[in-house]
Amino acid sequence: MIEIKNVTKRFQDKKVSVTALNHVSFKVGEGEVVGLLGENGAGKTTLLRSIATLHTPTEGEINVGGYDTVKQSEKIKRRIGVLFGGETGLYNRLTTRENLEYFASLYHLSKHETKVRIDELTKMFGMRDFLDRKVDGFSKGMRQKVAIARTIIHDPDIILFDEPTTGLDITASNVFRQLVQELKQEGKTIIFSSHIMEEVDLLCDHVAMIHKGELVYHGEKEALYREENSRDLNYIFMSKLVRGTEGYAI
Ligand SMILES: Nc1ncnc2c1ncn2[C@@H]1O[C@H](COP(=O)(O)OP(=O)(O)OP(=O)(O)O)[C@@H](O)[C@H]1O
Ligand SMILES: [Mg+2]
């Protein structure tokens, strides 16, 4: 369970203060797949980084599996896997296998566990052809596959993906989509941000929408469709932004 309680995050940029999140509250239950929607600069990455213990909220608090993201970040880090858009976190001079072994060592996986896990992930992502090639020179899709694999090397219960399919071709996006469906069946809790409504519609059971740092909707996707009398998430999203937080009770 993830509990985001009245979280405000302000960044002080020289003399200008930017409010990236403004009193955001919602809960994510175990096994839920949540799509995080919002325009550029809405606060999605800031929220994901805050859940991942990488930002300290200016106000409010976040609990992940009962642990506080500020006071008990070490406990949380073991249980979550995080992948931020544009940052693969991979080492170019290492091979796919060496990268995965390195990340496995950070989570103290034994040699045997590491081998078993790398085998599983290699099969899952079709990485056999480049398992022993240096990451340097990989295409974007290849890199993203390895990056997703390293994100879940320690088999985390909670996975945060920030725009995981941006810039990927159809094949690589489909690999990601299939993976989310598999992880969902395993009962993992997943939050991912996306600008691709089709992806959110396909994969998520819950939706959270942020507009200018404020939560304008959070709830079950199907309930949202019923409420709005539409299944057009693009249209619903745009109309929610226009209406803003008006009439929305957290
Ligand atoms: N480290 C930082 N220092 C200063 N301002 C920041 C920092 N991180 C984020 N911001 C600001 O917070 C706001 C929210 O940014 P954020 O990256 O969370 O948006 P986003 O919803 O992820 O956007 P995008 O879709 O473009 O990735 C923006 O105004 C951004 O400039
Ligand atoms: Mg972002």
PDB file of C-alpha atoms and ligand atoms in Angstrom:
ATOM      1  CA  MET A   1       0.000   0.000   0.000  1.00  0.00           C
ATOM      2  CA  ILE A   2       1.227   3.471  -0.912  1.00  0.00           C
ATOM      3  CA  GLU A   3      -0.268   6.416   0.939  1.00  0.00           C
ATOM      4  CA  ILE A   4       0.356   9.909  -0.340  1.00  0.00           C
ATOM      5  CA  LYS A   5      -0.802  12.250   2.391  1.00  0.00           C
ATOM      6  CA  ASN A   6      -1.285  15.923   1.660  1.00  0.00           C
ATOM      7  CA  VAL A   7       2.029  16.197  -0.183  1.00  0.00           C
ATOM      8  CA  THR A   8       3.353  19.544  -1.315  1.00  0.00           C
ATOM      9  CA  LYS A   9       6.734  19.846  -2.998  1.00  0.00           C
ATOM     10  CA  ARG A  10       8.294  23.222  -3.655  1.00  0.00           C
ATOM     11  CA  PHE A  11      11.569  23.808  -5.448  1.00  0.00           C
ATOM     12  CA  GLN A  12      13.486  26.952  -4.697  1.00  0.00           C
ATOM     13  CA  ASP A  13      15.059  28.082  -7.923  1.00  0.00           C
ATOM     14  CA  LYS A  14      17.191  31.142  -7.014  1.00  0.00           C
ATOM     15  CA  LYS A  15      14.500  33.653  -6.086  1.00  0.00           C
ATOM     16  CA  VAL A  16      11.603  31.808  -7.696  1.00  0.00           C
ATOM     17  CA  SER A  17       9.698  29.147  -5.793  1.00  0.00           C
ATOM     18  CA  VAL A  18       8.078  26.466  -7.966  1.00  0.00           C
ATOM     19  CA  THR A  19       5.232  24.430  -6.487  1.00  0.00           C
ATOM     20  CA  ALA A  20       5.539  21.114  -8.299  1.00  0.00           C
ATOM     21  CA  LEU A  21       2.976  19.321  -6.098  1.00  0.00           C
ATOM     22  CA  ASN A  22       0.209  21.040  -4.194  1.00  0.00           C
ATOM     23  CA  HIS A  23      -1.516  19.117  -1.371  1.00  0.00           C
ATOM     24  CA  VAL A  24      -1.740  15.827  -3.243  1.00  0.00           C
ATOM     25  CA  SER A  25      -3.414  12.892  -1.460  1.00  0.00           C
ATOM     26  CA  PHE A  26      -4.353   9.439  -2.677  1.00  0.00           C
ATOM     27  CA  LYS A  27      -3.790   5.783  -1.890  1.00  0.00           C
ATOM     28  CA  VAL A  28      -2.604   2.934  -4.054  1.00  0.00           C
ATOM     29  CA  GLY A  29      -3.621  -0.557  -2.956  1.00  0.00           C
ATOM     30  CA  GLU A  30      -1.590  -3.727  -3.385  1.00  0.00           C
ATOM     31  CA  GLY A  31      -1.754  -5.140  -6.892  1.00  0.00           C
ATOM     32  CA  GLU A  32      -3.117  -1.968  -8.456  1.00  0.00           C
ATOM     33  CA  VAL A  33      -1.793  -0.638 -11.727  1.00  0.00           C
ATOM     34  CA  VAL A  34      -2.080   3.136 -11.734  1.00  0.00           C
ATOM     35  CA  GLY A  35      -1.650   5.384 -14.759  1.00  0.00           C
ATOM     36  CA  LEU A  36      -0.326   8.819 -13.889  1.00  0.00           C
ATOM     37  CA  LEU A  37      -1.440  11.452 -16.375  1.00  0.00           C
ATOM     38  CA  GLY A  38      -0.596  15.123 -16.675  1.00  0.00           C
ATOM     39  CA  GLU A  39       0.770  17.693 -19.090  1.00  0.00           C
ATOM     40  CA  ASN A  40       4.482  18.486 -19.310  1.00  0.00           C
ATOM     41  CA  GLY A  41       5.523  20.049 -16.033  1.00  0.00           C
ATOM     42  CA  ALA A  42       2.395  18.836 -14.180  1.00  0.00           C
ATOM     43  CA  GLY A  43       4.404  17.146 -11.415  1.00  0.00           C
ATOM     44  CA  LYS A  44       4.398  13.462 -12.440  1.00  0.00           C
ATOM     45  CA  THR A  45       8.142  12.882 -12.199  1.00  0.00           C
ATOM     46  CA  THR A  46       8.274  14.840  -8.951  1.00  0.00           C
ATOM     47  CA  LEU A  47       5.578  12.608  -7.471  1.00  0.00           C
ATOM     48  CA  LEU A  48       7.270   9.393  -8.631  1.00  0.00           C
ATOM     49  CA  ARG A  49      10.640  10.581  -7.314  1.00  0.00           C
ATOM     50  CA  SER A  50       9.006  11.449  -3.995  1.00  0.00           C
ATOM     51  CA  ILE A  51       7.467   7.968  -3.707  1.00  0.00           C
ATOM     52  CA  ALA A  52      10.888   6.517  -4.596  1.00  0.00           C
ATOM     53  CA  THR A  53      12.362   8.390  -1.586  1.00  0.00           C
ATOM     54  CA  LEU A  54      14.457  10.612  -3.878  1.00  0.00           C
ATOM     55  CA  HIS A  55      12.649  13.844  -2.928  1.00  0.00           C
ATOM     56  CA  THR A  56      11.648  15.015   0.527  1.00  0.00           C
ATOM     57  CA  PRO A  57       8.154  16.512   0.550  1.00  0.00           C
ATOM     58  CA  THR A  58       8.039  20.151   1.642  1.00  0.00           C
ATOM     59  CA  GLU A  59       4.794  19.325   3.432  1.00  0.00           C
ATOM     60  CA  GLY A  60       2.905  16.093   4.030  1.00  0.00           C
ATOM     61  CA  GLU A  61       4.254  12.548   3.937  1.00  0.00           C
ATOM     62  CA  ILE A  62       4.336   9.387   1.913  1.00  0.00           C
ATOM     63  CA  ASN A  63       4.151   5.850   3.282  1.00  0.00           C
ATOM     64  CA  VAL A  64       5.229   2.887   1.202  1.00  0.00           C
ATOM     65  CA  GLY A  65       4.337  -0.494   2.691  1.00  0.00           C
ATOM     66  CA  GLY A  66       3.992   1.205   6.075  1.00  0.00           C
ATOM     67  CA  TYR A  67       7.405   2.907   5.901  1.00  0.00           C
ATOM     68  CA  ASP A  68       7.978   6.645   5.731  1.00  0.00           C
ATOM     69  CA  THR A  69       9.840   7.797   2.597  1.00  0.00           C
ATOM     70  CA  VAL A  70      11.967  10.258   4.562  1.00  0.00           C
ATOM     71  CA  LYS A  71      12.680   8.426   7.822  1.00  0.00           C
ATOM     72  CA  GLN A  72      12.784   4.839   6.534  1.00  0.00           C
ATOM     73  CA  SER A  73      13.985   5.204   2.960  1.00  0.00           C
ATOM     74  CA  GLU A  74      16.385   2.229   3.165  1.00  0.00           C
ATOM     75  CA  LYS A  75      13.524  -0.174   3.945  1.00  0.00           C
ATOM     76  CA  ILE A  76      11.569   1.145   0.986  1.00  0.00           C
ATOM     77  CA  LYS A  77      14.434   1.028  -1.523  1.00  0.00           C
ATOM     78  CA  ARG A  78      14.659  -2.772  -1.270  1.00  0.00           C
ATOM     79  CA  ARG A  79      10.985  -3.208  -2.046  1.00  0.00           C
ATOM     80  CA  ILE A  80      10.706  -0.908  -5.042  1.00  0.00           C
ATOM     81  CA  GLY A  81      12.018  -0.841  -8.587  1.00  0.00           C
ATOM     82  CA  VAL A  82      12.299   2.519 -10.283  1.00  0.00           C
ATOM     83  CA  LEU A  83      12.901   3.588 -13.856  1.00  0.00           C
ATOM     84  CA  PHE A  84      12.937   7.250 -14.796  1.00  0.00           C
ATOM     85  CA  GLY A  85      12.481   8.467 -18.356  1.00  0.00           C
ATOM     86  CA  GLY A  86      15.730   9.166 -20.130  1.00  0.00           C
ATOM     87  CA  GLU A  87      17.834   7.730 -17.288  1.00  0.00           C
ATOM     88  CA  THR A  88      18.595   4.097 -17.884  1.00  0.00           C
ATOM     89  CA  GLY A  89      21.215   3.976 -15.120  1.00  0.00           C
ATOM     90  CA  LEU A  90      23.251   1.511 -17.216  1.00  0.00           C
ATOM     91  CA  TYR A  91      27.014   1.331 -17.566  1.00  0.00           C
ATOM     92  CA  ASN A  92      28.033   1.553 -21.224  1.00  0.00           C
ATOM     93  CA  ARG A  93      31.329  -0.235 -20.813  1.00  0.00           C
ATOM     94  CA  LEU A  94      29.654  -3.273 -19.238  1.00  0.00           C
ATOM     95  CA  THR A  95      27.692  -5.968 -21.057  1.00  0.00           C
ATOM     96  CA  THR A  96      24.000  -6.592 -20.457  1.00  0.00           C
ATOM     97  CA  ARG A  97      24.866  -9.509 -18.187  1.00  0.00           C
ATOM     98  CA  GLU A  98      27.477  -7.515 -16.258  1.00  0.00           C
ATOM     99  CA  ASN A  99      25.036  -4.639 -15.777  1.00  0.00           C
ATOM    100  CA  LEU A 100      22.392  -7.001 -14.433  1.00  0.00           C
ATOM    101  CA  GLU A 101      24.943  -8.711 -12.178  1.00  0.00           C
ATOM    102  CA  TYR A 102      25.996  -5.338 -10.838  1.00  0.00           C
ATOM    103  CA  PHE A 103      22.435  -4.284  -9.979  1.00  0.00           C
ATOM    104  CA  ALA A 104      21.757  -7.724  -8.467  1.00  0.00           C
ATOM    105  CA  SER A 105      24.791  -7.238  -6.200  1.00  0.00           C
ATOM    106  CA  LEU A 106      23.388  -3.923  -4.972  1.00  0.00           C
ATOM    107  CA  TYR A 107      20.394  -5.871  -3.679  1.00  0.00           C
ATOM    108  CA  HIS A 108      22.610  -8.612  -2.238  1.00  0.00           C
ATOM    109  CA  LEU A 109      21.268 -11.375  -4.465  1.00  0.00           C
ATOM    110  CA  SER A 110      23.361 -14.556  -4.233  1.00  0.00           C
ATOM    111  CA  LYS A 111      25.284 -15.821  -7.292  1.00  0.00           C
ATOM    112  CA  HIS A 112      22.693 -18.512  -7.852  1.00  0.00           C
ATOM    113  CA  GLU A 113      19.708 -16.154  -7.466  1.00  0.00           C
ATOM    114  CA  THR A 114      21.361 -13.718  -9.862  1.00  0.00           C
ATOM    115  CA  LYS A 115      21.897 -16.390 -12.501  1.00  0.00           C
ATOM    116  CA  VAL A 116      18.316 -17.649 -12.252  1.00  0.00           C
ATOM    117  CA  ARG A 117      16.923 -14.126 -12.421  1.00  0.00           C
ATOM    118  CA  ILE A 118      19.095 -13.110 -15.397  1.00  0.00           C
ATOM    119  CA  ASP A 119      17.945 -16.248 -17.238  1.00  0.00           C
ATOM    120  CA  GLU A 120      14.292 -15.391 -16.550  1.00  0.00           C
ATOM    121  CA  LEU A 121      14.650 -11.777 -17.636  1.00  0.00           C
ATOM    122  CA  THR A 122      16.668 -12.680 -20.731  1.00  0.00           C
ATOM    123  CA  LYS A 123      13.854 -14.956 -21.848  1.00  0.00           C
ATOM    124  CA  MET A 124      11.161 -12.458 -20.933  1.00  0.00           C
ATOM    125  CA  PHE A 125      12.746  -9.625 -22.931  1.00  0.00           C
ATOM    126  CA  GLY A 126      14.324 -11.632 -25.735  1.00  0.00           C
ATOM    127  CA  MET A 127      17.811 -10.394 -24.799  1.00  0.00           C
ATOM    128  CA  ARG A 128      19.837 -13.529 -25.560  1.00  0.00           C
ATOM    129  CA  ASP A 129      21.448 -12.003 -28.677  1.00  0.00           C
ATOM    130  CA  PHE A 130      22.910  -9.106 -26.754  1.00  0.00           C
ATOM    131  CA  LEU A 131      23.395 -10.568 -23.297  1.00  0.00           C
ATOM    132  CA  ASP A 132      27.181 -10.566 -23.663  1.00  0.00           C
ATOM    133  CA  ARG A 133      27.524  -7.400 -25.732  1.00  0.00           C
ATOM    134  CA  LYS A 134      28.621  -4.083 -24.263  1.00  0.00           C
ATOM    135  CA  VAL A 135      25.697  -1.697 -23.783  1.00  0.00           C
ATOM    136  CA  ASP A 136      27.671   1.010 -25.606  1.00  0.00           C
ATOM    137  CA  GLY A 137      26.219   1.114 -29.107  1.00  0.00           C
ATOM    138  CA  PHE A 138      22.862  -0.434 -28.213  1.00  0.00           C
ATOM    139  CA  SER A 139      19.734   0.954 -29.869  1.00  0.00           C
ATOM    140  CA  LYS A 140      17.223   2.836 -27.711  1.00  0.00           C
ATOM    141  CA  GLY A 141      14.882  -0.158 -27.526  1.00  0.00           C
ATOM    142  CA  MET A 142      17.674  -2.553 -26.529  1.00  0.00           C
ATOM    143  CA  ARG A 143      18.823  -0.167 -23.843  1.00  0.00           C
ATOM    144  CA  GLN A 144      15.280   0.222 -22.538  1.00  0.00           C
ATOM    145  CA  LYS A 145      14.837  -3.542 -22.298  1.00  0.00           C
ATOM    146  CA  VAL A 146      18.019  -3.850 -20.232  1.00  0.00           C
ATOM    147  CA  ALA A 147      16.962  -0.844 -18.140  1.00  0.00           C
ATOM    148  CA  ILE A 148      13.567  -2.391 -17.393  1.00  0.00           C
ATOM    149  CA  ALA A 149      15.264  -5.703 -16.591  1.00  0.00           C
ATOM    150  CA  ARG A 150      17.620  -4.037 -14.101  1.00  0.00           C
ATOM    151  CA  THR A 151      14.648  -2.206 -12.542  1.00  0.00           C
ATOM    152  CA  ILE A 152      13.037  -5.524 -11.616  1.00  0.00           C
ATOM    153  CA  ILE A 153      16.178  -7.638 -11.067  1.00  0.00           C
ATOM    154  CA  HIS A 154      15.419  -7.940  -7.326  1.00  0.00           C
ATOM    155  CA  ASP A 155      11.779  -8.868  -7.964  1.00  0.00           C
ATOM    156  CA  PRO A 156      10.315  -5.788  -6.212  1.00  0.00           C
ATOM    157  CA  ASP A 157       6.671  -5.656  -5.054  1.00  0.00           C
ATOM    158  CA  ILE A 158       6.272  -2.047  -6.126  1.00  0.00           C
ATOM    159  CA  ILE A 159       7.435  -0.713  -9.469  1.00  0.00           C
ATOM    160  CA  LEU A 160       7.517   2.902 -10.615  1.00  0.00           C
ATOM    161  CA  PHE A 161       8.015   3.667 -14.298  1.00  0.00           C
ATOM    162  CA  ASP A 162       8.319   7.232 -15.539  1.00  0.00           C
ATOM    163  CA  GLU A 163       7.300   7.395 -19.203  1.00  0.00           C
ATOM    164  CA  PRO A 164       8.667   3.927 -19.906  1.00  0.00           C
ATOM    165  CA  THR A 165       7.735   3.748 -23.587  1.00  0.00           C
ATOM    166  CA  THR A 166       8.630   7.258 -24.743  1.00  0.00           C
ATOM    167  CA  GLY A 167      10.780   6.959 -27.850  1.00  0.00           C
ATOM    168  CA  LEU A 168      10.316   3.206 -28.183  1.00  0.00           C
ATOM    169  CA  ASP A 169       9.103   1.514 -31.346  1.00  0.00           C
ATOM    170  CA  ILE A 170       6.004  -0.648 -31.455  1.00  0.00           C
ATOM    171  CA  THR A 171       7.904  -3.875 -30.734  1.00  0.00           C
ATOM    172  CA  ALA A 172       9.707  -2.492 -27.695  1.00  0.00           C
ATOM    173  CA  SER A 173       6.499  -0.809 -26.427  1.00  0.00           C
ATOM    174  CA  ASN A 174       4.698  -4.102 -26.765  1.00  0.00           C
ATOM    175  CA  VAL A 175       7.395  -5.826 -24.733  1.00  0.00           C
ATOM    176  CA  PHE A 176       6.771  -3.287 -21.995  1.00  0.00           C
ATOM    177  CA  ARG A 177       3.001  -3.693 -22.208  1.00  0.00           C
ATOM    178  CA  GLN A 178       3.261  -7.450 -22.007  1.00  0.00           C
ATOM    179  CA  LEU A 179       5.591  -7.147 -19.043  1.00  0.00           C
ATOM    180  CA  VAL A 180       3.161  -4.919 -17.130  1.00  0.00           C
ATOM    181  CA  GLN A 181       0.409  -7.442 -17.757  1.00  0.00           C
ATOM    182  CA  GLU A 182       2.627 -10.246 -16.445  1.00  0.00           C
ATOM    183  CA  LEU A 183       3.673  -8.231 -13.396  1.00  0.00           C
ATOM    184  CA  LYS A 184       0.039  -7.395 -12.730  1.00  0.00           C
ATOM    185  CA  GLN A 185      -0.824 -11.098 -12.750  1.00  0.00           C
ATOM    186  CA  GLU A 186       1.944 -11.650 -10.225  1.00  0.00           C
ATOM    187  CA  GLY A 187       0.177  -9.117  -7.981  1.00  0.00           C
ATOM    188  CA  LYS A 188       2.764  -6.338  -8.237  1.00  0.00           C
ATOM    189  CA  THR A 189       1.816  -2.739  -7.543  1.00  0.00           C
ATOM    190  CA  ILE A 190       2.723  -0.500 -10.454  1.00  0.00           C
ATOM    191  CA  ILE A 191       2.542   3.232 -11.014  1.00  0.00           C
ATOM    192  CA  PHE A 192       3.608   4.578 -14.357  1.00  0.00           C
ATOM    193  CA  SER A 193       3.381   7.965 -15.985  1.00  0.00           C
ATOM    194  CA  SER A 194       2.512   8.206 -19.633  1.00  0.00           C
ATOM    195  CA  HIS A 195       1.346  10.588 -22.312  1.00  0.00           C
ATOM    196  CA  ILE A 196      -0.039   7.659 -24.272  1.00  0.00           C
ATOM    197  CA  MET A 197      -3.717   7.314 -23.406  1.00  0.00           C
ATOM    198  CA  GLU A 198      -4.101   4.044 -25.286  1.00  0.00           C
ATOM    199  CA  GLU A 199      -1.425   2.525 -23.037  1.00  0.00           C
ATOM    200  CA  VAL A 200      -3.090   3.748 -19.862  1.00  0.00           C
ATOM    201  CA  ASP A 201      -6.457   2.482 -21.087  1.00  0.00           C
ATOM    202  CA  LEU A 202      -4.961  -0.920 -21.890  1.00  0.00           C
ATOM    203  CA  LEU A 203      -2.877  -1.501 -18.780  1.00  0.00           C
ATOM    204  CA  CYS A 204      -4.288   0.416 -15.824  1.00  0.00           C
ATOM    205  CA  ASP A 205      -7.103  -0.287 -13.445  1.00  0.00           C
ATOM    206  CA  HIS A 206      -6.705   3.095 -11.735  1.00  0.00           C
ATOM    207  CA  VAL A 207      -5.975   6.555 -13.037  1.00  0.00           C
ATOM    208  CA  ALA A 208      -4.466   9.606 -11.316  1.00  0.00           C
ATOM    209  CA  MET A 209      -4.474  12.947 -13.111  1.00  0.00           C
ATOM    210  CA  ILE A 210      -2.303  15.854 -12.076  1.00  0.00           C
ATOM    211  CA  HIS A 211      -2.725  19.371 -13.362  1.00  0.00           C
ATOM    212  CA  LYS A 212      -0.276  22.095 -12.365  1.00  0.00           C
ATOM    213  CA  GLY A 213       0.692  20.155  -9.273  1.00  0.00           C
ATOM    214  CA  GLU A 214      -2.875  19.428  -8.169  1.00  0.00           C
ATOM    215  CA  LEU A 215      -4.646  16.112  -8.240  1.00  0.00           C
ATOM    216  CA  VAL A 216      -7.714  16.548 -10.421  1.00  0.00           C
ATOM    217  CA  TYR A 217      -8.775  12.898 -10.418  1.00  0.00           C
ATOM    218  CA  HIS A 218      -7.905   9.654  -8.761  1.00  0.00           C
ATOM    219  CA  GLY A 219      -9.996   6.529  -8.904  1.00  0.00           C
ATOM    220  CA  GLU A 220     -10.882   3.400 -10.802  1.00  0.00           C
ATOM    221  CA  LYS A 221     -10.616   3.728 -14.544  1.00  0.00           C
ATOM    222  CA  GLU A 222     -13.967   2.044 -15.155  1.00  0.00           C
ATOM    223  CA  ALA A 223     -15.668   4.299 -12.593  1.00  0.00           C
ATOM    224  CA  LEU A 224     -14.208   7.302 -14.402  1.00  0.00           C
ATOM    225  CA  TYR A 225     -15.554   6.052 -17.716  1.00  0.00           C
ATOM    226  CA  ARG A 226     -18.987   5.557 -16.178  1.00  0.00           C
ATOM    227  CA  GLU A 227     -18.937   8.983 -14.518  1.00  0.00           C
ATOM    228  CA  GLU A 228     -17.927  10.689 -17.724  1.00  0.00           C
ATOM    229  CA  ASN A 229     -20.159   8.540 -19.882  1.00  0.00           C
ATOM    230  CA  SER A 230     -17.262   8.009 -22.257  1.00  0.00           C
ATOM    231  CA  ARG A 231     -14.327   5.662 -22.775  1.00  0.00           C
ATOM    232  CA  ASP A 232     -12.281   8.281 -24.566  1.00  0.00           C
ATOM    233  CA  LEU A 233      -9.505   8.925 -22.061  1.00  0.00           C
ATOM    234  CA  ASN A 234      -8.023  11.688 -24.170  1.00  0.00           C
ATOM    235  CA  TYR A 235     -11.294  13.593 -24.161  1.00  0.00           C
ATOM    236  CA  ILE A 236     -11.885  12.903 -20.449  1.00  0.00           C
ATOM    237  CA  PHE A 237      -8.365  14.079 -19.596  1.00  0.00           C
ATOM    238  CA  MET A 238      -8.774  17.333 -21.505  1.00  0.00           C
ATOM    239  CA  SER A 239     -12.149  18.053 -19.920  1.00  0.00           C
ATOM    240  CA  LYS A 240     -10.758  17.307 -16.437  1.00  0.00           C
ATOM    241  CA  LEU A 241      -7.981  19.804 -17.029  1.00  0.00           C
ATOM    242  CA  VAL A 242     -10.474  22.458 -18.063  1.00  0.00           C
ATOM    243  CA  ARG A 243     -12.563  21.798 -14.970  1.00  0.00           C
ATOM    244  CA  GLY A 244      -9.456  21.638 -12.789  1.00  0.00           C
ATOM    245  CA  THR A 245     -10.002  20.718  -9.180  1.00  0.00           C
ATOM    246  CA  GLU A 246     -13.470  22.254  -9.119  1.00  0.00           C
ATOM    247  CA  GLY A 247     -15.930  19.986  -7.372  1.00  0.00           C
ATOM    248  CA  TYR A 248     -13.393  17.249  -6.776  1.00  0.00           C
ATOM    249  CA  ALA A 249     -13.392  15.954  -3.221  1.00  0.00           C
ATOM    250  CA  ILE A 250     -10.222  14.143  -2.237  1.00  0.00           C
TER     251      ILE A 250
HETATM  252  N1  LIG B   1      14.961  19.670  -9.273  1.00  0.00           N
HETATM  253  C1  LIG B   1      14.130  20.662  -9.630  1.00  0.00           C
HETATM  254  N2  LIG B   1      14.448  21.947  -9.407  1.00  0.00           N
HETATM  255  C2  LIG B   1      13.610  22.940  -9.742  1.00  0.00           C
HETATM  256  N3  LIG B   1      12.398  22.744 -10.299  1.00  0.00           N
HETATM  257  C3  LIG B   1      12.020  21.484 -10.547  1.00  0.00           C
HETATM  258  C4  LIG B   1      12.861  20.366 -10.219  1.00  0.00           C
HETATM  259  N4  LIG B   1      12.211  19.229 -10.577  1.00  0.00           N
HETATM  260  C5  LIG B   1      11.025  19.617 -11.095  1.00  0.00           C
HETATM  261  N5  LIG B   1      10.901  20.965 -11.068  1.00  0.00           N
HETATM  262  C6  LIG B   1       9.741  21.737 -11.529  1.00  0.00           C
HETATM  263  O1  LIG B   1       8.577  21.132 -11.010  1.00  0.00           O
HETATM  264  C7  LIG B   1       7.514  21.167 -11.981  1.00  0.00           C
HETATM  265  C8  LIG B   1       7.037  19.759 -12.222  1.00  0.00           C
HETATM  266  O2  LIG B   1       8.042  19.048 -12.937  1.00  0.00           O
HETATM  267  P1  LIG B   1       7.963  17.476 -13.255  1.00  0.00           P
HETATM  268  O3  LIG B   1       9.259  17.088 -13.840  1.00  0.00           O
HETATM  269  O4  LIG B   1       7.511  16.765 -12.038  1.00  0.00           O
HETATM  270  O5  LIG B   1       6.806  17.418 -14.355  1.00  0.00           O
HETATM  271  P2  LIG B   1       6.292  16.199 -15.250  1.00  0.00           P
HETATM  272  O6  LIG B   1       4.813  16.097 -15.030  1.00  0.00           O
HETATM  273  O7  LIG B   1       7.116  15.007 -15.002  1.00  0.00           O
HETATM  274  O8  LIG B   1       6.528  16.741 -16.738  1.00  0.00           O
HETATM  275  P3  LIG B   1       6.976  15.966 -18.088  1.00  0.00           P
HETATM  276  O9  LIG B   1       5.728  15.373 -18.691  1.00  0.00           O
HETATM  277  O10 LIG B   1       7.502  17.088 -18.945  1.00  0.00           O
HETATM  278  O11 LIG B   1       8.018  14.962 -17.739  1.00  0.00           O
HETATM  279  C9  LIG B   1       8.087  21.883 -13.205  1.00  0.00           C
HETATM  280  O12 LIG B   1       7.744  23.240 -13.123  1.00  0.00           O
HETATM  281  C10 LIG B   1       9.574  21.688 -13.036  1.00  0.00           C
HETATM  282  O13 LIG B   1      10.307  22.712 -13.661  1.00  0.00           O
HETATM  283 MG    MG B   2       8.401  13.890 -16.142  1.00  0.00          MG
END
